[in-house]
Every structure is written in structure tokens, then in C-alpha cells.
């Protein structure tokens, strides 16, 4: 055998093992992703509702009612319901008027479009819903062509990002409202207050839907509160 002058050197040996990867599990009804640091997220295909978001310590960040129904027969009470194409009860003189409160996205079965690993060693889970996959009732109540893509990204350290992309895939314009209606879990309601609302106007649904101006720097929650703040929030954050 003749020895070649420019014989390629042997490839550097592959690392013994890859660093730990995010683990994604898909069942008939839900998708669960767990990162190597043990932070995790769980999404029900019904409504693409995030029902659990845990930090690496195992701490749950979302509230899910003990009475929540997860079999697809009702919207989920808790987690992050996706509100589309109308928020609240639809106005009677609007194209959404026949829809149920908060629209149909939270009551529809979404498709899991796939997972991708992010540069920061996190994982992005994509879900889709379009008019062709809606139930007959919803199609009749809101006959527009649309495509929704909802991305839920979990990053090391347990940071969660959610992004909803709305496309009009038809020929005529339509109006919509949307909201990621997040239910945060808090350690104790009696030690929680909301800051950043001083001077802003709100509609109080508990008090005949009248409009008021917030007069407190830190708003404690001492009873039932159901309010919609229509102005921009200023550094709003719950404190305890
Ligand atoms: O009971 P639903 O339809 O899930 O809505 C939950 C809540 O949604 C909020 O946006 C409304 O202000 C509340 O009045 C309502 O209770």
C-alpha cells in the first residue's frame, strides 16, 4: 500500500454524548415540554390552552381551577385561554354578534404543528387553527377565512413567551379582538396588590359596568373584582 502525501487526517472524534435536550411529549389531547433544568409547559389541544407552566424549582405559575373541565366540552377555567375573535360578550351590532363570549378559539381543537429547538436551548411549540377546521356552528357564526398560528416558547430558567399570529386568508377585511387571557397563580390574594393604575379609567363590571378613575397607588383585592382598564398600563405589576 502506498502512503498518500495529503492523506486526510482522521475526523476529530464525536463528543461522547450530546448535551441534554428538551423533551417533548405529544399525546392525543396535549403536548408537554420539559427542559433539562426541569422547567416545563403543558398545552391542551383544546383551545391551545396552556394549562401548566412550571419553573425549574417546580413552582407552578398558572392558576387552574379545581373545577376546570379539560375534556373539550367547555372552555378551560384557568391557564391561558386564547380569546379570538371577540373579547367579552360581543356587541349586538357587530359581525361577531352571534359568537359566544370570548369567541371560539378557546373552544376549538387546535392542531399541533411541531416543535423546534431555540438558540437558547429552549423549545418552541407551534399550534394552528383555521376556518376549515372550525366546527359547523362557529363557521356559521363567523364566516371568515383566517389562519392562526400560536407559538409557545419555553426557555431555560422557565421563561415563557406566547405569540399569536393572525392572518386574513380571504378576500374581504374583518375586524377582530384577541387576548391571551392569563390566569396567574399567586401565593395569597390577601397580600396581593396591583400597582401602576393610578389615574387610569376602568369599567367596573361588578358595579353596573360604570366607568371610574383609579384613585389608589396600590390596588388591594378585598372582594370580587371584574374590571377592564382601557388606557395603557404604566409599569403594572402585581406585588405582594
Ligand atoms: O366565564 P368566562 O366566559 O370564561 O369568562 C371569564 C371572565 O373573563 C373576563 O374577561 C371577564 O371580565 C369576566 O367577566 C369573566 O368572568
mmCIF file of C-alpha atoms and ligand atoms in Angstrom:
data_model
loop_
_atom_site.group_PDB
_atom_site.id
_atom_site.type_symbol
_atom_site.label_atom_id
_atom_site.label_comp_id
_atom_site.label_asym_id
_atom_site.label_seq_id
_atom_site.Cartn_x
_atom_site.Cartn_y
_atom_site.Cartn_z
ATOM 1 C CA UNK A 1 0.000 0.000 0.000
ATOM 2 C CA UNK A 2 1.264 3.475 -0.961
ATOM 3 C CA UNK A 3 1.093 6.146 1.693
ATOM 4 C CA UNK A 4 -0.614 9.320 0.244
ATOM 5 C CA UNK A 5 1.167 12.608 0.931
ATOM 6 C CA UNK A 6 -2.040 14.554 1.604
ATOM 7 C CA UNK A 7 -3.908 11.857 3.348
ATOM 8 C CA UNK A 8 -6.841 13.378 5.231
ATOM 9 C CA UNK A 9 -6.434 13.244 8.935
ATOM 10 C CA UNK A 10 -8.925 11.290 10.943
ATOM 11 C CA UNK A 11 -12.034 13.189 11.947
ATOM 12 C CA UNK A 12 -11.996 14.535 15.446
ATOM 13 C CA UNK A 13 -13.905 12.032 17.468
ATOM 14 C CA UNK A 14 -17.534 12.955 18.132
ATOM 15 C CA UNK A 15 -18.354 14.099 21.661
ATOM 16 C CA UNK A 16 -19.274 11.136 23.800
ATOM 17 C CA UNK A 17 -22.816 12.426 24.268
ATOM 18 C CA UNK A 18 -24.936 15.423 23.287
ATOM 19 C CA UNK A 19 -25.887 17.943 25.990
ATOM 20 C CA UNK A 20 -29.315 17.199 27.463
ATOM 21 C CA UNK A 21 -32.132 18.237 25.132
ATOM 22 C CA UNK A 22 -35.677 19.486 25.763
ATOM 23 C CA UNK A 23 -38.091 16.591 25.960
ATOM 24 C CA UNK A 24 -41.412 16.956 24.127
ATOM 25 C CA UNK A 25 -44.272 14.502 24.506
ATOM 26 C CA UNK A 26 -47.426 14.518 22.408
ATOM 27 C CA UNK A 27 -50.493 12.611 23.486
ATOM 28 C CA UNK A 28 -53.957 12.589 21.903
ATOM 29 C CA UNK A 29 -55.008 15.683 23.831
ATOM 30 C CA UNK A 30 -51.962 17.599 24.954
ATOM 31 C CA UNK A 31 -48.322 18.480 24.418
ATOM 32 C CA UNK A 32 -45.833 18.642 27.277
ATOM 33 C CA UNK A 33 -42.306 20.048 27.036
ATOM 34 C CA UNK A 34 -39.697 19.711 29.769
ATOM 35 C CA UNK A 35 -36.279 21.367 29.659
ATOM 36 C CA UNK A 36 -33.156 19.825 31.169
ATOM 37 C CA UNK A 37 -33.443 22.309 34.066
ATOM 38 C CA UNK A 38 -36.886 20.761 34.790
ATOM 39 C CA UNK A 39 -38.933 23.818 33.830
ATOM 40 C CA UNK A 40 -41.985 22.684 31.870
ATOM 41 C CA UNK A 41 -45.102 23.701 29.990
ATOM 42 C CA UNK A 42 -48.256 21.777 29.156
ATOM 43 C CA UNK A 43 -50.679 22.737 26.388
ATOM 44 C CA UNK A 44 -54.082 21.202 25.838
ATOM 45 C CA UNK A 45 -55.010 20.945 22.134
ATOM 46 C CA UNK A 46 -58.490 22.002 23.187
ATOM 47 C CA UNK A 47 -58.225 25.768 22.821
ATOM 48 C CA UNK A 48 -54.391 25.509 22.630
ATOM 49 C CA UNK A 49 -54.768 26.308 26.312
ATOM 50 C CA UNK A 50 -51.542 26.401 28.317
ATOM 51 C CA UNK A 51 -52.678 24.611 31.479
ATOM 52 C CA UNK A 52 -49.364 24.410 33.338
ATOM 53 C CA UNK A 53 -46.138 26.426 33.339
ATOM 54 C CA UNK A 54 -43.607 25.357 35.930
ATOM 55 C CA UNK A 55 -40.320 26.986 36.831
ATOM 56 C CA UNK A 56 -37.190 24.881 37.305
ATOM 57 C CA UNK A 57 -37.930 24.806 41.048
ATOM 58 C CA UNK A 58 -41.225 23.048 40.299
ATOM 59 C CA UNK A 59 -43.222 26.163 41.188
ATOM 60 C CA UNK A 60 -46.475 26.403 39.183
ATOM 61 C CA UNK A 61 -47.035 29.889 37.723
ATOM 62 C CA UNK A 62 -50.577 29.438 36.410
ATOM 63 C CA UNK A 63 -53.862 29.044 38.210
ATOM 64 C CA UNK A 64 -56.099 26.188 37.095
ATOM 65 C CA UNK A 65 -59.434 25.827 38.868
ATOM 66 C CA UNK A 66 -60.073 22.514 40.622
ATOM 67 C CA UNK A 67 -63.376 22.553 38.753
ATOM 68 C CA UNK A 68 -61.755 23.129 35.327
ATOM 69 C CA UNK A 69 -63.149 20.821 32.641
ATOM 70 C CA UNK A 70 -60.371 19.538 30.385
ATOM 71 C CA UNK A 71 -62.306 17.188 28.101
ATOM 72 C CA UNK A 72 -63.075 19.778 25.411
ATOM 73 C CA UNK A 73 -66.721 20.215 26.351
ATOM 74 C CA UNK A 74 -66.153 23.684 27.862
ATOM 75 C CA UNK A 75 -63.511 26.421 27.755
ATOM 76 C CA UNK A 76 -60.839 25.780 30.399
ATOM 77 C CA UNK A 77 -61.220 27.812 33.600
ATOM 78 C CA UNK A 78 -57.593 28.747 34.186
ATOM 79 C CA UNK A 79 -54.225 28.580 32.448
ATOM 80 C CA UNK A 80 -54.004 30.757 29.320
ATOM 81 C CA UNK A 81 -57.196 30.630 27.262
ATOM 82 C CA UNK A 82 -56.810 32.142 23.772
ATOM 83 C CA UNK A 83 -59.507 34.755 23.180
ATOM 84 C CA UNK A 84 -60.358 35.310 19.479
ATOM 85 C CA UNK A 85 -62.073 36.936 17.541
ATOM 86 C CA UNK A 86 -64.011 38.809 20.221
ATOM 87 C CA UNK A 87 -63.277 39.732 23.834
ATOM 88 C CA UNK A 88 -66.162 39.510 26.288
ATOM 89 C CA UNK A 89 -69.775 39.396 25.153
ATOM 90 C CA UNK A 90 -69.929 40.503 21.503
ATOM 91 C CA UNK A 91 -71.769 43.741 20.741
ATOM 92 C CA UNK A 92 -75.171 43.095 19.136
ATOM 93 C CA UNK A 93 -74.435 45.392 16.179
ATOM 94 C CA UNK A 94 -71.147 43.746 15.207
ATOM 95 C CA UNK A 95 -70.121 40.909 12.847
ATOM 96 C CA UNK A 96 -69.141 38.866 15.900
ATOM 97 C CA UNK A 97 -72.599 39.240 17.497
ATOM 98 C CA UNK A 98 -73.561 35.579 17.108
ATOM 99 C CA UNK A 99 -70.390 34.291 18.775
ATOM 100 C CA UNK A 100 -70.159 33.178 22.393
ATOM 101 C CA UNK A 101 -68.311 35.330 24.948
ATOM 102 C CA UNK A 102 -64.525 35.404 24.170
ATOM 103 C CA UNK A 103 -65.067 33.783 20.738
ATOM 104 C CA UNK A 104 -64.375 30.273 19.507
ATOM 105 C CA UNK A 105 -60.580 29.842 19.670
ATOM 106 C CA UNK A 106 -60.625 28.685 23.295
ATOM 107 C CA UNK A 107 -63.331 26.126 22.479
ATOM 108 C CA UNK A 108 -61.830 24.700 19.283
ATOM 109 C CA UNK A 109 -59.413 21.832 18.855
ATOM 110 C CA UNK A 110 -56.102 23.148 17.521
ATOM 111 C CA UNK A 111 -53.516 21.260 15.517
ATOM 112 C CA UNK A 112 -50.011 20.733 16.896
ATOM 113 C CA UNK A 113 -47.782 21.993 14.067
ATOM 114 C CA UNK A 114 -44.492 20.889 15.569
ATOM 115 C CA UNK A 115 -41.583 21.729 17.840
ATOM 116 C CA UNK A 116 -38.305 23.494 17.213
ATOM 117 C CA UNK A 117 -35.325 23.959 19.472
ATOM 118 C CA UNK A 118 -34.268 27.553 20.050
ATOM 119 C CA UNK A 119 -30.752 29.000 20.116
ATOM 120 C CA UNK A 120 -31.036 29.473 23.854
ATOM 121 C CA UNK A 121 -31.618 25.719 24.317
ATOM 122 C CA UNK A 122 -35.307 26.222 24.797
ATOM 123 C CA UNK A 123 -38.182 24.813 22.825
ATOM 124 C CA UNK A 124 -40.876 26.424 20.683
ATOM 125 C CA UNK A 125 -44.193 24.642 20.226
ATOM 126 C CA UNK A 126 -46.471 25.758 17.385
ATOM 127 C CA UNK A 127 -50.223 25.316 17.146
ATOM 128 C CA UNK A 128 -52.582 26.203 14.316
ATOM 129 C CA UNK A 129 -56.275 26.845 13.814
ATOM 130 C CA UNK A 130 -58.003 27.948 10.620
ATOM 131 C CA UNK A 131 -61.552 28.362 9.377
ATOM 132 C CA UNK A 132 -61.584 24.955 7.641
ATOM 133 C CA UNK A 133 -61.058 23.158 10.951
ATOM 134 C CA UNK A 134 -63.788 25.010 12.848
ATOM 135 C CA UNK A 135 -66.994 23.305 13.906
ATOM 136 C CA UNK A 136 -70.065 23.974 11.742
ATOM 137 C CA UNK A 137 -71.617 26.245 14.357
ATOM 138 C CA UNK A 138 -68.586 28.526 14.633
ATOM 139 C CA UNK A 139 -68.219 28.650 10.832
ATOM 140 C CA UNK A 140 -71.817 29.800 10.536
ATOM 141 C CA UNK A 141 -71.422 32.334 13.339
ATOM 142 C CA UNK A 142 -68.288 33.912 11.875
ATOM 143 C CA UNK A 143 -67.902 33.041 8.169
ATOM 144 C CA UNK A 144 -64.426 34.473 7.524
ATOM 145 C CA UNK A 145 -61.251 32.894 6.175
ATOM 146 C CA UNK A 146 -58.433 33.100 8.703
ATOM 147 C CA UNK A 147 -55.333 31.312 9.946
ATOM 148 C CA UNK A 148 -53.999 31.494 13.488
ATOM 149 C CA UNK A 149 -50.539 30.354 14.498
ATOM 150 C CA UNK A 150 -49.853 30.277 18.212
ATOM 151 C CA UNK A 151 -46.272 29.794 19.402
ATOM 152 C CA UNK A 152 -45.428 28.885 22.978
ATOM 153 C CA UNK A 153 -41.716 29.132 23.764
ATOM 154 C CA UNK A 154 -40.125 27.873 26.964
ATOM 155 C CA UNK A 155 -36.554 28.935 27.703
ATOM 156 C CA UNK A 156 -34.087 27.749 30.338
ATOM 157 C CA UNK A 157 -34.837 29.389 33.645
ATOM 158 C CA UNK A 158 -38.521 28.805 32.970
ATOM 159 C CA UNK A 159 -39.211 31.938 30.904
ATOM 160 C CA UNK A 160 -42.394 31.552 28.857
ATOM 161 C CA UNK A 161 -43.254 33.540 25.725
ATOM 162 C CA UNK A 162 -46.503 33.311 23.854
ATOM 163 C CA UNK A 163 -47.160 34.792 20.435
ATOM 164 C CA UNK A 164 -50.315 34.739 18.350
ATOM 165 C CA UNK A 165 -50.083 35.390 14.635
ATOM 166 C CA UNK A 166 -53.391 36.248 12.937
ATOM 167 C CA UNK A 167 -53.776 36.061 9.139
ATOM 168 C CA UNK A 168 -56.667 37.024 6.955
ATOM 169 C CA UNK A 169 -56.590 34.338 4.238
ATOM 170 C CA UNK A 170 -59.726 35.578 2.467
ATOM 171 C CA UNK A 171 -60.548 38.493 0.152
ATOM 172 C CA UNK A 172 -62.546 40.702 2.495
ATOM 173 C CA UNK A 173 -61.426 42.631 5.540
ATOM 174 C CA UNK A 174 -62.684 41.763 9.035
ATOM 175 C CA UNK A 175 -62.236 43.154 12.497
ATOM 176 C CA UNK A 176 -61.192 41.093 15.478
ATOM 177 C CA UNK A 177 -60.173 41.323 19.107
ATOM 178 C CA UNK A 178 -57.735 38.979 20.758
ATOM 179 C CA UNK A 179 -56.293 38.349 24.192
ATOM 180 C CA UNK A 180 -54.167 35.745 25.944
ATOM 181 C CA UNK A 181 -56.432 35.613 28.988
ATOM 182 C CA UNK A 182 -53.795 34.560 31.537
ATOM 183 C CA UNK A 183 -54.745 33.305 34.986
ATOM 184 C CA UNK A 184 -51.678 33.803 37.185
ATOM 185 C CA UNK A 185 -51.266 31.757 40.345
ATOM 186 C CA UNK A 186 -50.443 33.967 43.301
ATOM 187 C CA UNK A 187 -49.368 32.895 46.773
ATOM 188 C CA UNK A 188 -52.146 34.745 48.564
ATOM 189 C CA UNK A 189 -54.858 37.160 47.365
ATOM 190 C CA UNK A 190 -54.877 38.966 50.715
ATOM 191 C CA UNK A 191 -51.259 40.064 50.278
ATOM 192 C CA UNK A 192 -51.561 40.963 46.584
ATOM 193 C CA UNK A 193 -51.922 44.481 45.220
ATOM 194 C CA UNK A 194 -51.728 45.877 41.677
ATOM 195 C CA UNK A 195 -49.682 48.995 41.037
ATOM 196 C CA UNK A 196 -49.410 51.309 38.029
ATOM 197 C CA UNK A 197 -53.119 52.020 37.589
ATOM 198 C CA UNK A 198 -53.356 55.342 39.432
ATOM 199 C CA UNK A 199 -55.349 57.870 37.378
ATOM 200 C CA UNK A 200 -56.437 55.368 34.713
ATOM 201 C CA UNK A 201 -60.077 54.828 33.731
ATOM 202 C CA UNK A 202 -61.786 51.483 34.086
ATOM 203 C CA UNK A 203 -65.154 49.902 33.511
ATOM 204 C CA UNK A 204 -66.302 48.073 36.621
ATOM 205 C CA UNK A 205 -68.365 45.039 35.583
ATOM 206 C CA UNK A 206 -69.342 44.396 39.192
ATOM 207 C CA UNK A 207 -70.808 47.914 39.520
ATOM 208 C CA UNK A 208 -73.206 48.080 36.529
ATOM 209 C CA UNK A 209 -70.367 48.450 34.011
ATOM 210 C CA UNK A 210 -69.941 52.117 35.013
ATOM 211 C CA UNK A 211 -66.695 53.972 34.346
ATOM 212 C CA UNK A 212 -64.415 55.063 37.198
ATOM 213 C CA UNK A 213 -60.926 56.512 37.624
ATOM 214 C CA UNK A 214 -58.486 54.579 39.795
ATOM 215 C CA UNK A 215 -57.535 56.536 42.879
ATOM 216 C CA UNK A 216 -55.215 54.049 44.585
ATOM 217 C CA UNK A 217 -51.466 53.717 44.021
ATOM 218 C CA UNK A 218 -51.603 50.060 45.012
ATOM 219 C CA UNK A 219 -54.930 48.350 44.492
ATOM 220 C CA UNK A 220 -55.596 45.577 47.021
ATOM 221 C CA UNK A 221 -58.063 42.800 46.165
ATOM 222 C CA UNK A 222 -60.537 42.660 49.010
ATOM 223 C CA UNK A 223 -63.591 41.273 47.188
ATOM 224 C CA UNK A 224 -64.803 40.337 43.716
ATOM 225 C CA UNK A 225 -63.028 42.464 41.097
ATOM 226 C CA UNK A 226 -64.002 42.363 37.398
ATOM 227 C CA UNK A 227 -62.695 45.444 35.624
ATOM 228 C CA UNK A 228 -61.493 46.428 32.200
ATOM 229 C CA UNK A 229 -58.809 49.093 32.025
ATOM 230 C CA UNK A 230 -58.924 50.737 28.629
ATOM 231 C CA UNK A 231 -55.881 53.005 28.904
ATOM 232 C CA UNK A 232 -52.268 51.958 28.666
ATOM 233 C CA UNK A 233 -50.904 50.283 31.777
ATOM 234 C CA UNK A 234 -47.976 52.009 33.402
ATOM 235 C CA UNK A 235 -45.434 49.657 34.949
ATOM 236 C CA UNK A 236 -48.267 47.460 36.111
ATOM 237 C CA UNK A 237 -47.159 44.563 38.209
ATOM 238 C CA UNK A 238 -48.717 42.580 40.981
ATOM 239 C CA UNK A 239 -46.823 42.936 44.244
ATOM 240 C CA UNK A 240 -47.111 41.049 47.453
HETATM 241 O O1 LIG B 1 -66.558 32.806 32.274
HETATM 242 P P1 LIG B 1 -65.726 33.085 31.079
HETATM 243 O O2 LIG B 1 -66.553 33.202 29.811
HETATM 244 O O3 LIG B 1 -64.628 32.076 30.942
HETATM 245 O O4 LIG B 1 -65.025 34.470 31.284
HETATM 246 C C1 LIG B 1 -64.114 34.661 32.316
HETATM 247 C C2 LIG B 1 -64.027 36.134 32.700
HETATM 248 O O5 LIG B 1 -63.474 36.838 31.618
HETATM 249 C C3 LIG B 1 -63.207 38.206 31.891
HETATM 250 O O6 LIG B 1 -62.596 38.780 30.766
HETATM 251 C C4 LIG B 1 -64.491 38.905 32.182
HETATM 252 O O7 LIG B 1 -64.234 40.266 32.521
HETATM 253 C C5 LIG B 1 -65.221 38.221 33.326
HETATM 254 O O8 LIG B 1 -66.490 38.817 33.493
HETATM 255 C C6 LIG B 1 -65.386 36.737 33.058
HETATM 256 O O9 LIG B 1 -65.894 36.115 34.204
#
